[in-house]
Tab-separated table of C-alpha atoms in Angstrom:
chain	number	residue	atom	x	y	z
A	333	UNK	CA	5.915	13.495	17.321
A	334	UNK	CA	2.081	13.419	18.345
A	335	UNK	CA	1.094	16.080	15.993
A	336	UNK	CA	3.424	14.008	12.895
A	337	UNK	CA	1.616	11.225	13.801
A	338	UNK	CA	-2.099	12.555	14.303
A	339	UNK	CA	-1.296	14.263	10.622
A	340	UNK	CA	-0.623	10.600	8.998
A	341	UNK	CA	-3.562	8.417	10.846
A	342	UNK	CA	-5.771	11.585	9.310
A	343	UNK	CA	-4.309	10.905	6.068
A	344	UNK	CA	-4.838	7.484	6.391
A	345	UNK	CA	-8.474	7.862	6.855
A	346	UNK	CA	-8.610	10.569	4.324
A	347	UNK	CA	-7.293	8.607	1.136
A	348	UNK	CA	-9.848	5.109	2.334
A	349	UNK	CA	-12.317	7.727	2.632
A	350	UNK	CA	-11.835	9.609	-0.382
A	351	UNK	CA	-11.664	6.053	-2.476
A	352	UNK	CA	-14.951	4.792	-0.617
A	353	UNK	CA	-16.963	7.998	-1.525
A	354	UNK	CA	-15.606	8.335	-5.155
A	355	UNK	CA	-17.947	6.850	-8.543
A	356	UNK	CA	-14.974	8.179	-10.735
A	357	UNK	CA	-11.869	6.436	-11.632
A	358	UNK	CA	-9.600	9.309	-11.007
A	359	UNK	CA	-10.822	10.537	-7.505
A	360	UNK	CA	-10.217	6.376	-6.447
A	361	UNK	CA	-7.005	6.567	-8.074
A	362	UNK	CA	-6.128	9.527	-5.764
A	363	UNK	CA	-7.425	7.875	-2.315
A	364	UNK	CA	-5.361	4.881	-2.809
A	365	UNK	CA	-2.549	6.892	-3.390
A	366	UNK	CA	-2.783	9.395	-0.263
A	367	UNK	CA	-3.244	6.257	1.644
A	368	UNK	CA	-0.377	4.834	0.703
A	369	UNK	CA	1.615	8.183	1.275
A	370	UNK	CA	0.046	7.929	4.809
A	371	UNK	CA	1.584	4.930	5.947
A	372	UNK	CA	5.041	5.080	4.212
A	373	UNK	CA	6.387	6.867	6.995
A	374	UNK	CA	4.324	5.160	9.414
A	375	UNK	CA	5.882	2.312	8.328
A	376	UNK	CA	9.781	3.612	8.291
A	377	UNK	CA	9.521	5.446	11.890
A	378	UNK	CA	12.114	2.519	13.300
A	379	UNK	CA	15.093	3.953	11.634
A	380	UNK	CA	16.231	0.312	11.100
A	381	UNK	CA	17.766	-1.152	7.775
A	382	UNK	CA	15.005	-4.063	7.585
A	383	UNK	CA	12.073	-1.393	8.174
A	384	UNK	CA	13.473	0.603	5.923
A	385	UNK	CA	13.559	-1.973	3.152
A	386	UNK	CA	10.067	-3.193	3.644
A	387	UNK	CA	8.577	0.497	3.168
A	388	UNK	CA	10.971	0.931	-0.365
A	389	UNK	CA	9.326	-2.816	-1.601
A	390	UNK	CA	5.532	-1.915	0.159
A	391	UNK	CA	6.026	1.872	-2.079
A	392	UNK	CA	7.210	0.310	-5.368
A	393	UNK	CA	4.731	-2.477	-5.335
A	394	UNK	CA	1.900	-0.092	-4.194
A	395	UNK	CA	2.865	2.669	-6.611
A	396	UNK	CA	2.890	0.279	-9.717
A	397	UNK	CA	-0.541	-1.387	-8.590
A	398	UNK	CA	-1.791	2.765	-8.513
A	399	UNK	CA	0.066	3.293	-12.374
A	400	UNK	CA	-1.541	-0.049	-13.476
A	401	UNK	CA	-4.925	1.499	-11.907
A	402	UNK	CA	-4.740	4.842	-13.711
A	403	UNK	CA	-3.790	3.335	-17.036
A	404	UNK	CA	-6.465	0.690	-16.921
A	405	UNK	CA	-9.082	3.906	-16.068
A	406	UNK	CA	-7.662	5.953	-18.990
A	407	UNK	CA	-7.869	3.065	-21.492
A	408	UNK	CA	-11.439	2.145	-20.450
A	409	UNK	CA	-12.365	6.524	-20.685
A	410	UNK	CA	-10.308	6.305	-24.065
A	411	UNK	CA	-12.458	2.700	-25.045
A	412	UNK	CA	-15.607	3.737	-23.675
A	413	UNK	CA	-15.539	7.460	-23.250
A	414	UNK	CA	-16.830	7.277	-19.572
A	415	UNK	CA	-14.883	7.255	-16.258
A	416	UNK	CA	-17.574	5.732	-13.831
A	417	UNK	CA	-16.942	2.937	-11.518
A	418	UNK	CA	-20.212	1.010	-12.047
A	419	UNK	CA	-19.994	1.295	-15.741
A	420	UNK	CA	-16.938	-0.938	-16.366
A	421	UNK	CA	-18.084	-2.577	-19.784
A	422	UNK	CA	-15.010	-3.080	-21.636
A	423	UNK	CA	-13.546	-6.941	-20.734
A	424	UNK	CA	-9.183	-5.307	-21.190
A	425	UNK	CA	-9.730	-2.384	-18.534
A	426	UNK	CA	-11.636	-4.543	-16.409
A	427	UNK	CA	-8.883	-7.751	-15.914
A	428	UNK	CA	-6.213	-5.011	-15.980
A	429	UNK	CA	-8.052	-3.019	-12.846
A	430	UNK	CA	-8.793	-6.375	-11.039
A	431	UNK	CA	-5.225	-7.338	-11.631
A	432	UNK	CA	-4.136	-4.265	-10.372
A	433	UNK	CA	-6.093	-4.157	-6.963
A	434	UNK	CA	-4.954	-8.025	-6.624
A	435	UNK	CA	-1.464	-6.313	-6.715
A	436	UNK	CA	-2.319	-3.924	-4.491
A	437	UNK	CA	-4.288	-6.262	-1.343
A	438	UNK	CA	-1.132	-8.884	-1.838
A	439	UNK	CA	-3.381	-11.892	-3.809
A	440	UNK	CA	-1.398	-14.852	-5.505
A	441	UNK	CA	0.679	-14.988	-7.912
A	442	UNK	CA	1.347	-11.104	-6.613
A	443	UNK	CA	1.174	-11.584	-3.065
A	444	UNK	CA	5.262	-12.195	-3.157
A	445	UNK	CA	5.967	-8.564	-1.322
A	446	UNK	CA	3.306	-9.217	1.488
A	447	UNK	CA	5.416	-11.284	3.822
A	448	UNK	CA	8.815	-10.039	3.229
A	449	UNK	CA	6.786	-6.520	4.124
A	450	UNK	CA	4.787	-7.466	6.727
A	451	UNK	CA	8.282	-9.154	8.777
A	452	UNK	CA	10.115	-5.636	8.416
A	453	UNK	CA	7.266	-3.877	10.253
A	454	UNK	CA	6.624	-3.541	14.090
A	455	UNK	CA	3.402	-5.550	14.993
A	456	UNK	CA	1.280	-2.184	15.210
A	457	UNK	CA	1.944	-1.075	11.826
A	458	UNK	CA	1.299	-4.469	10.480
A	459	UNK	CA	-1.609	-4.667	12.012
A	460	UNK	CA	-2.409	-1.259	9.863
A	461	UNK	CA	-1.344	-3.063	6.741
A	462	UNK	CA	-3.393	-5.912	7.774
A	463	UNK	CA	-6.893	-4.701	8.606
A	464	UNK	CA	-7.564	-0.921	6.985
A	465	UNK	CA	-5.201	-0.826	4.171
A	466	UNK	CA	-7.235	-3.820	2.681
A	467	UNK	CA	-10.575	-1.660	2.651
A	468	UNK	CA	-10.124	0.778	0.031
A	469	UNK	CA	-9.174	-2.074	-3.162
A	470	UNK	CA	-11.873	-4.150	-1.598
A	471	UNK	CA	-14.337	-0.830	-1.775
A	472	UNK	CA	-13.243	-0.489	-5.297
A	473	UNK	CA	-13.620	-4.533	-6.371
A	474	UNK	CA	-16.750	-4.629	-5.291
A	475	UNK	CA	-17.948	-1.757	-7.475
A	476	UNK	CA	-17.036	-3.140	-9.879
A	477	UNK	CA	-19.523	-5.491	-12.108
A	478	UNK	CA	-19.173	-8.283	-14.746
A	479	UNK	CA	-15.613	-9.022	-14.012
A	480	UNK	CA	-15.052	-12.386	-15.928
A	481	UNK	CA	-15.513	-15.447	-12.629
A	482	UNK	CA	-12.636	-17.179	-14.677
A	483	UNK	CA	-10.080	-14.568	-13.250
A	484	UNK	CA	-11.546	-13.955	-9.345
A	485	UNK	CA	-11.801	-17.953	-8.684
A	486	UNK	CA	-8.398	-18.426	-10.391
A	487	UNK	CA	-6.873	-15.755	-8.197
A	488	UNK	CA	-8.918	-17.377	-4.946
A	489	UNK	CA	-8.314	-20.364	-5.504
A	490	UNK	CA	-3.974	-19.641	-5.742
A	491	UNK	CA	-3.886	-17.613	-2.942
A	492	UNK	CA	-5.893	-19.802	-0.467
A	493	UNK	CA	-3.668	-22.475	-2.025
A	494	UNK	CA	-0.331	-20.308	-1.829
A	495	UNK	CA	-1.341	-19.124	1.743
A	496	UNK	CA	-1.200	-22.443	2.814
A	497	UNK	CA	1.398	-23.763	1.468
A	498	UNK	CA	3.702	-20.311	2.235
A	499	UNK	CA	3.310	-20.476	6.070
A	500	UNK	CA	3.773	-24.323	6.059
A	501	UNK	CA	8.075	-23.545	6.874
A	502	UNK	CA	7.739	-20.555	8.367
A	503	UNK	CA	9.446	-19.588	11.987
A	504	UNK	CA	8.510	-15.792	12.088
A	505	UNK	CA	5.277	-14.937	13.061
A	506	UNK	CA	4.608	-12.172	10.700
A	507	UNK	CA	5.099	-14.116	7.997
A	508	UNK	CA	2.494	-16.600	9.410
A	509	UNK	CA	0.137	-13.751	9.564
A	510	UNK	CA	0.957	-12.779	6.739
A	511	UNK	CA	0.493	-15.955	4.637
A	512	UNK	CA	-2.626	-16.526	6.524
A	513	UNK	CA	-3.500	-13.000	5.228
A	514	UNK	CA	-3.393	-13.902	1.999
A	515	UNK	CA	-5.781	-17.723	2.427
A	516	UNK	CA	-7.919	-15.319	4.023
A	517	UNK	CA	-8.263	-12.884	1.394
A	518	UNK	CA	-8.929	-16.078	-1.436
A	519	UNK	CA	-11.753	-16.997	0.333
A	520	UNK	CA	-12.951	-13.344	-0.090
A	521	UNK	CA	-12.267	-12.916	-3.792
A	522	UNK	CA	-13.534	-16.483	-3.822
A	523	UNK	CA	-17.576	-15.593	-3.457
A	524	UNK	CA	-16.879	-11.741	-4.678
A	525	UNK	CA	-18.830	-12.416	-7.524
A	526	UNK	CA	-21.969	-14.798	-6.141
A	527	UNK	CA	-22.388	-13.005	-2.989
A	528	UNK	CA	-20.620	-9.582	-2.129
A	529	UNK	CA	-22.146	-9.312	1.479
A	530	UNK	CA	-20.724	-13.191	1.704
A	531	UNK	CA	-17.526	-11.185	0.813
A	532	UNK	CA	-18.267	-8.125	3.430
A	533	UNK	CA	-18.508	-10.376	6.237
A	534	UNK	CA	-15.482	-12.279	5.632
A	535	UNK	CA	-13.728	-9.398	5.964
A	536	UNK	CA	-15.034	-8.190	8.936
A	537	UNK	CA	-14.412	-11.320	11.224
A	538	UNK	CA	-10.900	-11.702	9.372
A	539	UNK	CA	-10.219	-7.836	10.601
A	540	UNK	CA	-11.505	-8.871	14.220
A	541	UNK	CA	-9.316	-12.377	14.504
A	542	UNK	CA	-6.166	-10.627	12.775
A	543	UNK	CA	-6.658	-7.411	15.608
A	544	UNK	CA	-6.680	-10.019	18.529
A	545	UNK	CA	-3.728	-12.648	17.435
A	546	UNK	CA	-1.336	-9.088	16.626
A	547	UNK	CA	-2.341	-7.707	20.337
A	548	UNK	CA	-2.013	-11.166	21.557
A	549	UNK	CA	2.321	-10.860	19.936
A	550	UNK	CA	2.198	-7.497	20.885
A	551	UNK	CA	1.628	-7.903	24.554
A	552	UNK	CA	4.311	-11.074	24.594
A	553	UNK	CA	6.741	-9.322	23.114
A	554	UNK	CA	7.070	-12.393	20.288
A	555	UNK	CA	7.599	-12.116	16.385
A	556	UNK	CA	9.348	-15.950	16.313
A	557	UNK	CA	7.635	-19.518	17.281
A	558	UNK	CA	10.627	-19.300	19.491
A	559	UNK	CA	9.663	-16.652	21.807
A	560	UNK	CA	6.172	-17.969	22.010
A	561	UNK	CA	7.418	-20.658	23.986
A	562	UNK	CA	8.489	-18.554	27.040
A	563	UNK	CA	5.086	-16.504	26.888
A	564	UNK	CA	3.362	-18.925	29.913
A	565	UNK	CA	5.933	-16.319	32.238
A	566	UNK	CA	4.376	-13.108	30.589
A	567	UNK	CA	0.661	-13.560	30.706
A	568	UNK	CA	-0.416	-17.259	31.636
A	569	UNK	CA	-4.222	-16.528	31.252
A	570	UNK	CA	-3.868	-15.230	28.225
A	571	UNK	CA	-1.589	-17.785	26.552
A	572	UNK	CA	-4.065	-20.410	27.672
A	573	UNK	CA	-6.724	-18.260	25.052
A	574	UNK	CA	-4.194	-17.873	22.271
A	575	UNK	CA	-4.689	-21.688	20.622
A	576	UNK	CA	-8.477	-20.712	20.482
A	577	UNK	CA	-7.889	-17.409	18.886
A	578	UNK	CA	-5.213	-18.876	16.580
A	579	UNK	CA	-7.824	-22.226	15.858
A	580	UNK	CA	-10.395	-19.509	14.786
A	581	UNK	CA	-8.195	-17.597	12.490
A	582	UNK	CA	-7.819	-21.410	10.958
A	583	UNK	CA	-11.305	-21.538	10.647
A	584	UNK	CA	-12.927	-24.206	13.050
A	585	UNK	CA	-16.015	-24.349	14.729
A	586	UNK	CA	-17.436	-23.939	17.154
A	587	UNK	CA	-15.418	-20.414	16.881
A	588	UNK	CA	-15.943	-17.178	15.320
A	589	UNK	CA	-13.797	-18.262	12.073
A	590	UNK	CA	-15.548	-20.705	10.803
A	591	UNK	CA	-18.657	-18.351	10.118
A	592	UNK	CA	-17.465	-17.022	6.938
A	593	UNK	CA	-16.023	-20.301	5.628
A	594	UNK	CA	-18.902	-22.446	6.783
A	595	UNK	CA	-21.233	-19.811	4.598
A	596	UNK	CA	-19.142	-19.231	1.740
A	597	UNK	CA	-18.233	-22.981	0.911
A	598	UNK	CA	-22.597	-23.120	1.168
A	599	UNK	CA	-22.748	-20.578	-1.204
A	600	UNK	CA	-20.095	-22.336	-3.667
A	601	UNK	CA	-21.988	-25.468	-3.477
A	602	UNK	CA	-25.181	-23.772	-4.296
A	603	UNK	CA	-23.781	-22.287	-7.394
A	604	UNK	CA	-22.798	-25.416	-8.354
A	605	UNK	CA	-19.187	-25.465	-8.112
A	606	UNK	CA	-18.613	-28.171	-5.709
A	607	UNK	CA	-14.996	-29.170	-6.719
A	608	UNK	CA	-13.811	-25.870	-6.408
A	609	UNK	CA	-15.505	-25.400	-2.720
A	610	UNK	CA	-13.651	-28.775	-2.160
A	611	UNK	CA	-10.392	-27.741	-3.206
A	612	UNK	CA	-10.982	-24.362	-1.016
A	613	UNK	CA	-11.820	-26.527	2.192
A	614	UNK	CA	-8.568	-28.879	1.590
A	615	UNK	CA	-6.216	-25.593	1.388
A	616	UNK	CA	-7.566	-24.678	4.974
A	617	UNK	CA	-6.383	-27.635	6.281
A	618	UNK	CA	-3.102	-26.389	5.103
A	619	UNK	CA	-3.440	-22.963	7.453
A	620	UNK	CA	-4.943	-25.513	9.895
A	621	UNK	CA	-1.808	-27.048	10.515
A	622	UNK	CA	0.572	-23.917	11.266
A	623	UNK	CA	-2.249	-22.053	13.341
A	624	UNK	CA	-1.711	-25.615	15.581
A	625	UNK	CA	1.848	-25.568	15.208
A	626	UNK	CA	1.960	-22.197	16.829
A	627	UNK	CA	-1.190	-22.911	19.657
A	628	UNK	CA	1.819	-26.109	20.388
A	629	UNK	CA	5.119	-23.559	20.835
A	630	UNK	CA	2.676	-21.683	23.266
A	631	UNK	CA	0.731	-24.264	25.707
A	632	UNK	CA	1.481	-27.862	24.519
A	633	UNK	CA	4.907	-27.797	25.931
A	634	UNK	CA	5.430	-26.439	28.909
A	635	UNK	CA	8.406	-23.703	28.938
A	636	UNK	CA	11.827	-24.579	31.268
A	637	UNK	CA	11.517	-21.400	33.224
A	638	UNK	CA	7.841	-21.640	34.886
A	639	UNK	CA	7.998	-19.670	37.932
A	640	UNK	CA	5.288	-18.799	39.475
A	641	UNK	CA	6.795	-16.187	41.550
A	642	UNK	CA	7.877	-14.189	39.078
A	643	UNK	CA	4.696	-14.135	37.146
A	644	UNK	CA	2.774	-11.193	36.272
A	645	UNK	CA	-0.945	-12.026	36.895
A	646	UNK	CA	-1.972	-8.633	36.274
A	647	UNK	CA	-1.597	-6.518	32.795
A	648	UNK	CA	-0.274	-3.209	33.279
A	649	UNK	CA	-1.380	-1.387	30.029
A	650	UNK	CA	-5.135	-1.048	30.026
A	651	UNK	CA	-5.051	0.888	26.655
A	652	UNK	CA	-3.808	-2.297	25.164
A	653	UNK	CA	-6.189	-4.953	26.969
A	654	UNK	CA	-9.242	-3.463	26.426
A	655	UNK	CA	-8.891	-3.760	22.979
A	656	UNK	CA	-7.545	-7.197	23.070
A	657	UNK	CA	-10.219	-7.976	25.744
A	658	UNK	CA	-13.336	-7.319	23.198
A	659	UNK	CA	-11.011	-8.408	20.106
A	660	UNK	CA	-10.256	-11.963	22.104
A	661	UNK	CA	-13.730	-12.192	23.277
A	662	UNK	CA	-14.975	-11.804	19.835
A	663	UNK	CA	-13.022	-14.006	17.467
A	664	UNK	CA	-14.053	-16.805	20.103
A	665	UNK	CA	-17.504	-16.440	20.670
A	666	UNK	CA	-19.598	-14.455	17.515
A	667	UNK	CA	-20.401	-17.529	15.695
C-alpha cells in the first residue's frame, strides 16, 4: 500500500533526522529507535520465511545495540550528572556507547548479523540498510570526543580484516556486499579520530559505489555469482561497466574508490602509524580479489547462450536507469 509505505520512508527520515538534530542522549536514543521501527516492516513486506528471519535477527541485534545505548547514557548522566553528546568525559560510558553503535552499523567482532541480514532482504531494502541506516550511528560517533584510538583502530583494523577475509568463499552476492560493507566501514572508523571529514567523505563515495553495484543486481535480476554469468543477454552495455564499478568499490585507481583510501592511508602515515596503514592496504587486497572474482562471472567468460537476437539493447524502466546512470557515472569518474 502507497500510503503504508509513504508512512515508513517518512519514518525513516524522521528517526535519522531526529538523531542528527539531537545534543542529548535520550532524544538520539529515540531516533535510532524510530528508525529502526521504520524499516522492520520494510524489511518483512516479502512474506517469505528467510525475510522474515532476517528482520527478527536485524530487530534483536538493533534493539540490544539501542538498550546498550540508553544504559551507557544513563550511567554517564548518573557518573557525570550531564546528558550532552559533546560532553562525554567519563572513559566506561564512552567504550560502552562506541561499542554499542559498532553493534549497531555491523563492525567486527559484531558485524556477525550483517550478512546473514543483508541475504534475507530484496536488493532495494538492502540497499536501505546499506547506505541511510549507517548515517544516524555515524552522526552520533562523530559527536562524540576523546574516545580512547586503542578501541576505533582495533575495531578498523578487524573489520577491514574480517571483511576481507568473510567474502573470500562467498557465492551470494549480498553477502559480498555485505562483507565489503563492513572493509568499507573499517576504513571509516579507521581515521574517525585523526580526521572526521577524512571519515565524511568515505562515506559518501562508499554510499554512491554501493547505490550503483545494488541497481547494477537489481536490473539483472542476480543475487548469486551464478546468475551473473548469463547477464551479457540482459543488458550487454551495462555488464561491460560492472567490473569498473565493482574495481572501484575495491578501491583502485584511476576510479572513484580509491579517493578515500588513497587519502586516508596519507593521513595514517602522517600520524605516524605506518604499520597499521600497511596492514589496512594488505586487507584491501583481500576485497580486491572477490570484487575481480565477480567482474570474471560477468565479462571474462563469455555466457553459452549469447544471442544477439534476443538481446534487449534498450532498458525499459527509466525510473531505475537514471539513477543507475548518474550512480554508474559517478563511482567511475569523481576521482
Amino acid at each position: 500500500n502507497p500510503y503504508i509505505l509513504a508512512t515508513l520512508l517518512f519514518g525513516l527520515g524522521l528517526g535519522t533526522t531526529i538523531t542528527f538534530a539531537s545534543s542529548h542522549w535520550l532524544l538520539a536514543w529515540m531516533g535510532l529507535e524510530i528508525n529502526t521501527l521504520a524499516i522492520i516492516p520494510l524489511m518483512a513486506q516479502h512474506h517469505h520465511p528467510r525475510a522474515v528471519e532476517a528482520t527478527t535477527k536485524y530487530f534483536l541485534t538493533q534493539a540490544t545495540a539501542a538498550a546498550m545505548l540508553l544504559f551507557a547514557s544513563t550511567t554517564n548522566a548518573w557518573l557525570t550528572g550531564q546528558w550532552d553528546i559533546q560532553q562525554m568525559s567519563h572513559p566506561f560510558p564512552l567504550t560502552l556507547i562506541t561499542l554499542a553503535l559498532a553493534l549497531k552499523i555491523g563492525l567486527a567482532p559484531m558485524h556477525a548479523w550483517l550478512p546473514e541480514v543483508l541475504q534475507g532482504l530484496d536488493l532495494t531494502t538492502g540497499l536501505v540498510l546499506s547506505t541511510w541506516q549507517k548515517l544516524a550511528p555515524f552522526a552520533l560517533l562523530l559527536q562524540i570526543q576523546n574516545v580512547n584510538p586503542t578501541i576505533l583502530v582495533t575495531l578498523g583494523l578487524a573489520s577491514t580484516l574480517v571483511g576481507g577475509w568473510g567474502g573470500l568463499n562467498q557465492t551470494q552476492l549480498r553477502k559480498v556486499l555485505a562483507y565489503s560493507s563492513i572493509a568499507h566501514l573499517g576504513w571509516m572508523i579507521l581515521i574517525l579520530q585523526y580526521s572526521p571529514s577524512l571519515t565524511l567523505l568515505a562515506l559518501l563515495t562508499y554510499f554512491v559505489m554501493t547505490f550503483s553495484t545494488f541497481l547494477v543486481f537489481k536490473l539483472n535480476k542476480s543475487t548469486s555469482i551464478n546468475a551473473l554469468a548469463i547477464s551479457w543477454t540482459k543488458a550487454p552495455i551495462l555488464t561491460s561497466l560492472t567490473p569498473l564499478v565493482l574495481l572501484s568499490l575495491g578501491g583502485l585507481p584511476p576510479l572513484t574508490g580509491f579517493m578515500p583510501k588513497w587519502l586516508i592511508l596519507q593521513e595514517l602515515a602522517k600520524q605516524d602509524l605506518a604499520p597499521l596503514a600497511t596492514l589496512a592496504a594488505l586487507s584491501a587486497l583481500l576485497s580486491l580479489y572477490f570484487y575481480l572474482r565477480i567482474s570474471y562471472a560477468m565479462t571474462l567468460t563469455m555466457s553459452p547462450n549469447n544471442l544477439t537476437g534476443v538481446t534487449p539493447w534498450r532498458f525499459s524502466s527509466p525510473q531505475l536507469t537514471l539513477p543507475l546512470a548518474i550512480a554508474t557515472t559517478a563511482t567511475i569518474s569523481l576521482l
